[in-house]
């Protein structure tokens, strides 16, 4: 290891973690992942392309796919990992903000590689990719990075910017062109016709769980 993790400032390539394995270079004063390497939060690491794709499309640091499971105690579906793809995390969380090169036209250069797999390079900054319904977005790109049919709306139920559906209504993290049986449209959302009854009816819960897990 050297001194600087991907996305942080540098004066020379030798300062960047991953330089010794030809995976990092100081470009425009930013430690940048190159030559097919990608950030694991600590260094620019060579990933198997399939593993990197799994990490980017998964919902946790182990590259796990997620399914909706129902919690009657919390009265809401939980979007949770189904199983770990690997015993060791594919990447490590970084709390500091990091920059990336988004205007480079070099062949085979991937701006997102300097960011974590759950982030996207947006206008020179590594920003978290958000699922439909998640709050705290600052740009449409943060939402569409997970689901193309979403955008960042300031008109949410909590008054906090939220990823909404471009076409359709939002229901528990999924976009529906038409609200399913037992729900009705209400602004940008599908709302329960009778929420108390829903959480007492196992068949209705199973039906909705299958519907949510069949979506994208």
Coordinates of C-alpha atoms in Angstrom, one line a residue, residues 72-143:
X72 CA -45.2 -8.6 9.8
X73 CA -43.7 -7.1 12.9
X74 CA -42.4 -4.1 11.0
X75 CA -45.4 -4.2 8.6
X76 CA -43.2 -3.7 5.5
X77 CA -41.3 -5.7 3.0
X78 CA -37.5 -5.8 3.7
X79 CA -35.1 -5.7 0.7
X80 CA -32.5 -8.2 2.0
X81 CA -29.5 -10.3 0.7
X82 CA -30.4 -13.9 -0.1
X83 CA -26.9 -15.3 0.3
X84 CA -23.3 -14.3 0.2
X85 CA -21.4 -14.8 -3.1
X86 CA -18.1 -14.7 -1.3
X87 CA -16.9 -15.0 2.3
X88 CA -14.8 -11.8 2.1
X89 CA -16.4 -8.5 1.2
X90 CA -15.7 -7.5 -2.4
X91 CA -15.2 -3.9 -1.3
X92 CA -14.9 -1.8 1.8
X93 CA -17.0 1.2 2.7
X94 CA -15.3 4.6 2.5
X95 CA -16.8 7.5 4.4
X96 CA -14.8 10.3 2.8
X97 CA -16.0 11.9 -0.4
X98 CA -13.9 11.0 -3.5
X99 CA -13.5 12.4 -7.0
X100 CA -13.4 10.7 -10.3
X101 CA -12.7 11.5 -14.0
X102 CA -15.9 11.6 -15.9
X103 CA -14.8 13.6 -19.0
X104 CA -12.0 11.3 -20.2
X105 CA -12.5 9.8 -23.6
X106 CA -9.6 7.3 -23.6
X107 CA -10.3 3.9 -24.9
X108 CA -11.3 1.2 -22.3
X109 CA -11.4 3.8 -19.6
X110 CA -14.3 3.3 -17.1
X111 CA -15.0 6.4 -15.0
X112 CA -17.0 4.3 -12.5
X113 CA -14.0 2.1 -11.7
X114 CA -12.4 4.7 -9.5
X115 CA -15.6 4.7 -7.4
X116 CA -16.9 1.8 -5.3
X117 CA -19.1 -0.8 -7.0
X118 CA -22.2 0.7 -5.3
X119 CA -21.3 4.1 -6.6
X120 CA -21.3 5.9 -9.9
X121 CA -19.1 8.7 -11.2
X122 CA -21.4 11.6 -11.6
X123 CA -20.0 15.0 -12.8
X124 CA -16.6 14.2 -11.2
X125 CA -17.9 12.9 -7.9
X126 CA -18.4 9.3 -6.6
X127 CA -22.1 9.2 -5.7
X128 CA -24.2 6.4 -4.2
X129 CA -26.4 4.5 -6.6
X130 CA -29.9 4.5 -5.1
X131 CA -32.8 2.0 -5.5
X132 CA -36.3 3.2 -6.4
X133 CA -37.9 4.7 -3.3
X134 CA -34.6 5.5 -1.6
X135 CA -34.3 9.0 -0.2
X136 CA -31.5 11.6 -0.3
X137 CA -30.8 11.9 -4.0
X138 CA -29.3 15.0 -5.5
X139 CA -29.4 14.1 -9.2
X140 CA -31.4 11.9 -11.6
X141 CA -28.2 9.9 -12.3
X142 CA -28.0 8.6 -8.8
X143 CA -31.5 7.0 -9.3

